[in-house]
Every structure is written in C-alpha cells, then in structure tokens.
Amino acid sequence: MCVGSTRRYTPAPEEPKTASVANHTTARMEYHPSSSSASSSSFAGKTLVIPVVSHGNVGQLASDLMVNTSGAARLGCLDHPALLPCVGCGAFSGVGAASSSTAERQLALGMELYGGGDGGDDDGSLVVAQQRAEVVAGAQREFARDTARWIADVGFAEVFIMASMPSTAGVAPEQIGGTRFRHVTTSGSPDPRCEKAGLAIIESDITPASLFAGEDDDNEDDEKMNVDEEDAVATTTPANKPSTPPLLPPWSLLRACKAIGVKATCVVAICS
C-alpha cells in the first residue's frame, strides 16, 4: 500500500546539455544493498530487467513472475526523491529463496532489486528490478534520466525494459483491441533475440517520432511525460503551440538510456 508523507519533491537543478554521466555529482538515485555481497559494484557486466509503471501494470506483473519462479533473493532497494512512499508485507514470503525466516520478515518497498535463484540464471548475470511505487507527477523525465545514469554508473551491460500501453495507441482500426507484443531498441535495429521469440519490432506509427530525436523537447514541461495513458488525448498546450501527444511512460526511460549510451531493449505489451 502507499502511505502518505510530508516529504516534498524538489526538482534537481538543470545541468548543461554537455554534462556527462562522469561529472554528474548529484546522486539522486540511491541504492541500499541488503548485504555486502550485493553492493552496486557486483552489477558490472550484468543484465538488468526493469519494469515501467504503465498501462495495466504488465511490466510489474512480469517482474513478480520472474522473481517468483526463479526464487531470486532481494539484493537491495533503490530510492529516489520522486518515488512516492510505498510499503507492504513481503511479496515473496514462502517462495523460493524468499522462504527463509529473515526474508519472511522483510517489508516490500517502493523499488527493489532481485537476483540469484534457480531459474536457469546459473551465472547470476541477471538482475530483476521491481518498481511498486509511482513517480510523483511532473518528475517522470527526471526520474528516467537518474535511473539511466545509475544504470550506467554501476556498469550494467544492457537493460531490458518491460512496459505496456493501451491498444488505442494504434492509429489503424486493426491495431486496436486484443493483445500483442512488440519491441524497440536504442540502436533502432531489431533485437534478434526478440525476433526469435516472435516479438516483432514496434510499428512506426505507434513509436513517437521524437523518441530518438534531438534533445530540443527536453525543455518541455515534465508533466507531459507523466500523464495517464487514458488521459493522453486530453493533453492541453499553450494556444500558440500545436498540440502534440505526450510520451507514454516506456519512452522516457528508453530515451534516457539512448542519450547516455546505455544499451537497452524495450518489450511492450500492447493490450486493451
């Protein structure tokens, strides 16, 4: 459940566009390991699977399924000023690696990392994130940027983003309704692993044209990046500017990864 808080979100100061990850001195994303063996230095060269809070919570459900079936243990927690407070009882108590007495007493927090287990990841190269907390309105883009910076700083080799969007994102009648899975990459080329699994590259009329364009749009109001999918068509803009549809949640993180050279693939469930 989400709990109230008097903590107020304060946007980070604007940085010069030439700033790099190396000279980003304000640590907005914080990682708190559950043990010394799960320090952030242990993530170098690994693959991160991370959900994005979006339509139907499909990404979070997929993360839960991965942790549940593999018996992965909690490695630690992530915190960011833009994450709304969220706490609940242990989500995986009595399941796999979470069946220990210590794990059963753990609280489920807003954003966590899991790894290990016996789900076929014998070399421990896969880390699964779970984000239960929503991002405060108006901070989606900044949260995405700080997440991408943290991913780059700790040295993950690549990222798989799990997301979803309503089928009404399509423009053709045959694109609306039902459920289908697509993917998009920061390289712009199809991912052979996704194609082998039957996940086609996403249609160009569903992917926003500005996704990997220049950063001119980055000065726009962040609230355009944080609207609910159902409200996307109701976006208002100043009278002297043409109305443009907001970027739905998956794209802000994917674009942030692209901007700093993080290899990322986004798998999208397009569903009713």
XYZ file of C-alpha atoms in Angstrom:
272
model
C 0.000 0.000 0.000
C 1.043 3.595 -0.442
C 1.374 5.741 2.647
C 1.260 9.477 2.993
C 4.321 11.609 3.523
C 5.149 15.223 4.249
C 8.311 14.974 2.168
C 8.106 17.306 -0.802
C 9.680 16.557 -4.144
C 12.279 19.122 -5.222
C 13.406 19.017 -8.864
C 17.134 18.753 -9.410
C 18.892 21.849 -10.788
C 19.191 21.974 -14.555
C 22.530 20.769 -15.916
C 24.361 21.982 -19.008
C 23.451 19.831 -22.007
C 27.131 18.968 -22.410
C 27.288 17.372 -18.976
C 28.225 13.699 -18.945
C 27.481 10.860 -16.575
C 31.003 11.140 -15.175
C 30.556 14.707 -13.923
C 27.026 14.281 -12.654
C 27.711 14.977 -8.990
C 24.188 14.947 -7.518
C 23.336 11.354 -6.596
C 19.555 11.378 -6.983
C 19.146 7.597 -7.250
C 20.373 5.784 -4.134
C 20.986 2.049 -3.780
C 20.855 0.351 -0.382
C 22.191 -3.230 -0.534
C 20.749 -5.958 1.686
C 24.266 -7.341 2.262
C 27.872 -6.531 1.435
C 27.873 -9.177 -1.296
C 25.106 -7.304 -3.115
C 26.931 -3.986 -3.435
C 26.458 -1.980 -6.607
C 29.957 -2.958 -7.767
C 28.663 -6.515 -8.221
C 26.367 -5.398 -11.076
C 29.143 -4.665 -13.576
C 28.641 -6.593 -16.807
C 25.229 -7.951 -15.809
C 21.824 -7.539 -17.456
C 19.097 -5.532 -15.730
C 15.413 -6.302 -16.306
C 13.310 -3.358 -15.175
C 9.566 -2.646 -15.401
C 7.987 0.707 -16.109
C 4.779 1.718 -14.342
C 2.353 1.788 -17.227
C -0.964 0.516 -18.588
C -2.311 -2.422 -16.597
C 0.940 -2.792 -14.606
C 2.024 -5.515 -17.040
C 5.731 -4.828 -16.502
C 5.457 -5.150 -12.712
C 3.455 -8.363 -13.013
C 6.169 -9.774 -15.285
C 8.850 -8.855 -12.718
C 6.866 -10.566 -9.974
C 6.577 -13.677 -12.115
C 10.313 -13.760 -12.836
C 11.226 -13.418 -9.161
C 8.543 -15.866 -8.070
C 9.505 -18.639 -10.495
C 13.282 -18.261 -10.073
C 13.323 -17.991 -6.290
C 15.557 -14.914 -6.557
C 16.610 -13.161 -3.357
C 16.332 -9.458 -2.669
C 19.664 -7.767 -3.332
C 18.720 -4.316 -2.129
C 16.445 -1.314 -2.529
C 16.515 1.777 -4.724
C 15.295 5.176 -3.597
C 14.740 8.454 -5.407
C 13.152 11.735 -4.240
C 10.475 11.402 -6.944
C 9.298 7.943 -5.823
C 6.113 8.126 -3.772
C 6.356 6.351 -0.392
C 5.196 2.747 -0.655
C 5.448 -0.187 1.758
C 3.745 -3.539 2.211
C 4.222 -7.048 3.551
C 6.866 -9.298 1.981
C 5.739 -10.082 -1.542
C 7.532 -13.410 -1.893
C 7.437 -14.856 1.630
C 7.446 -18.652 1.498
C 8.507 -18.745 -2.173
C 11.904 -19.982 -3.338
C 14.815 -18.054 -1.883
C 12.347 -15.826 -0.042
C 11.240 -18.700 2.212
C 13.877 -18.068 4.881
C 12.746 -16.660 8.217
C 14.680 -13.456 7.514
C 13.020 -12.932 4.142
C 9.582 -13.540 5.610
C 10.082 -10.572 7.928
C 11.105 -8.239 5.096
C 8.856 -5.406 4.004
C 8.171 -4.867 0.319
C 9.370 -1.375 -0.576
C 8.832 1.007 -3.462
C 11.685 -0.178 -5.697
C 13.800 -3.282 -5.204
C 16.395 -5.440 -6.952
C 16.402 -9.245 -7.004
C 18.965 -11.746 -8.240
C 20.228 -15.301 -7.998
C 17.789 -18.157 -7.587
C 17.464 -21.401 -9.503
C 15.551 -20.203 -12.532
C 18.238 -21.020 -15.084
C 20.440 -17.980 -14.422
C 23.286 -20.127 -13.114
C 25.974 -17.485 -13.562
C 23.984 -14.833 -11.690
C 24.184 -12.449 -14.644
C 20.533 -11.358 -14.432
C 19.187 -8.735 -12.018
C 15.439 -8.097 -11.869
C 14.066 -4.782 -10.644
C 10.596 -4.292 -9.237
C 9.015 -0.840 -9.009
C 5.884 -0.736 -6.890
C 5.832 2.993 -6.181
C 4.582 5.538 -8.670
C 6.594 8.592 -9.671
C 5.362 11.952 -8.444
C 3.522 13.945 -11.112
C 5.850 16.110 -13.162
C 9.023 14.127 -12.461
C 8.848 11.216 -14.913
C 11.570 12.531 -17.204
C 13.962 13.394 -14.384
C 13.355 10.012 -12.736
C 14.085 8.285 -16.044
C 17.309 10.243 -16.500
C 18.532 9.471 -12.987
C 17.642 5.793 -13.394
C 19.611 5.638 -16.639
C 22.566 7.415 -15.026
C 22.590 4.955 -12.140
C 22.419 2.014 -14.569
C 25.423 3.402 -16.421
C 27.352 4.262 -13.252
C 27.156 0.745 -11.773
C 28.133 -0.819 -15.106
C 25.179 -2.915 -16.264
C 25.971 -4.311 -19.731
C 22.427 -3.897 -21.019
C 18.857 -3.267 -19.943
C 15.553 -4.927 -20.796
C 12.629 -2.614 -20.121
C 9.224 -4.240 -19.663
C 6.287 -1.963 -20.369
C 2.758 -1.775 -21.690
C 0.414 0.627 -23.380
C -3.250 0.649 -24.395
C -4.123 -0.748 -27.798
C -5.705 2.631 -28.565
C -2.145 3.885 -29.083
C -2.521 2.428 -32.573
C -3.938 4.552 -35.349
C -5.320 1.879 -37.666
C -8.559 0.036 -36.771
C -6.808 -3.338 -36.918
C -4.284 -2.155 -34.296
C -6.968 -1.562 -31.664
C -8.133 -4.353 -29.373
C -6.596 -7.639 -28.293
C -3.048 -8.104 -27.017
C 0.197 -8.189 -28.959
C 3.854 -7.881 -28.015
C 6.388 -5.654 -29.744
C 9.908 -4.423 -29.065
C 12.062 -1.375 -29.746
C 15.789 -0.848 -29.171
C 18.056 2.119 -28.541
C 20.045 1.094 -31.618
C 16.963 1.352 -33.813
C 17.609 -2.147 -35.187
C 15.578 -5.260 -34.339
C 16.870 -7.421 -31.488
C 17.478 -10.954 -32.854
C 16.508 -12.492 -29.508
C 13.138 -10.751 -29.588
C 12.553 -11.725 -33.200
C 13.389 -15.335 -32.375
C 10.755 -15.200 -29.618
C 8.178 -13.857 -32.072
C 8.261 -10.247 -30.848
C 8.199 -8.024 -33.917
C 9.669 -4.529 -33.992
C 7.072 -1.964 -32.968
C 5.143 -0.177 -35.709
C 6.459 3.258 -36.596
C 3.044 4.873 -36.186
C 2.953 3.775 -32.525
C 6.514 4.795 -31.633
C 6.684 8.600 -31.187
C 8.676 10.266 -33.954
C 10.544 12.363 -31.362
C 11.708 9.329 -29.358
C 15.323 9.399 -30.508
C 15.325 12.889 -31.978
C 17.447 15.732 -30.633
C 17.016 16.961 -27.080
C 15.080 20.073 -28.022
C 11.944 18.614 -26.471
C 13.707 18.049 -23.132
C 12.899 21.573 -22.008
C 9.173 20.928 -22.227
C 7.068 20.521 -19.119
C 7.738 17.158 -17.455
C 4.063 16.781 -16.743
C 3.587 15.828 -20.379
C 5.715 12.787 -19.637
C 3.719 11.684 -16.606
C 0.099 11.614 -17.750
C -2.018 8.507 -17.543
C -2.425 6.698 -20.843
C -6.185 7.175 -20.709
C -5.713 10.944 -20.398
C -3.107 11.205 -23.157
C -5.571 12.513 -25.739
C -6.686 15.258 -23.355
C -3.308 16.985 -23.125
C -3.544 20.763 -23.263
C -0.872 23.028 -24.678
C -0.484 26.806 -24.918
C -2.603 28.386 -27.637
C 0.453 29.443 -29.631
C 1.853 25.896 -29.795
C 0.473 22.956 -31.779
C -0.917 20.126 -29.672
C 1.469 17.158 -29.512
C 0.732 13.843 -27.835
C 2.743 13.205 -24.650
C 5.325 10.455 -24.470
C 3.911 7.442 -22.668
C 5.931 6.010 -19.731
C 8.132 3.477 -21.593
C 9.683 6.050 -23.880
C 11.153 8.373 -21.249
C 13.443 5.663 -19.822
C 14.339 4.270 -23.233
C 15.230 7.732 -24.495
C 17.283 8.458 -21.358
C 19.262 5.242 -21.880
C 19.877 6.123 -25.510
C 21.101 9.613 -24.581
C 23.967 8.307 -22.425
C 24.853 5.218 -24.445
C 23.176 2.503 -22.363
C 22.229 -0.499 -24.499
C 18.511 -1.080 -23.968
C 15.648 -3.090 -25.424
C 12.050 -2.333 -24.511
C 9.464 -5.119 -24.733
C 5.966 -3.654 -24.903
C 2.625 -5.369 -24.316
C 0.020 -3.503 -26.342
C -3.269 -4.515 -24.761
C -6.846 -3.454 -24.095
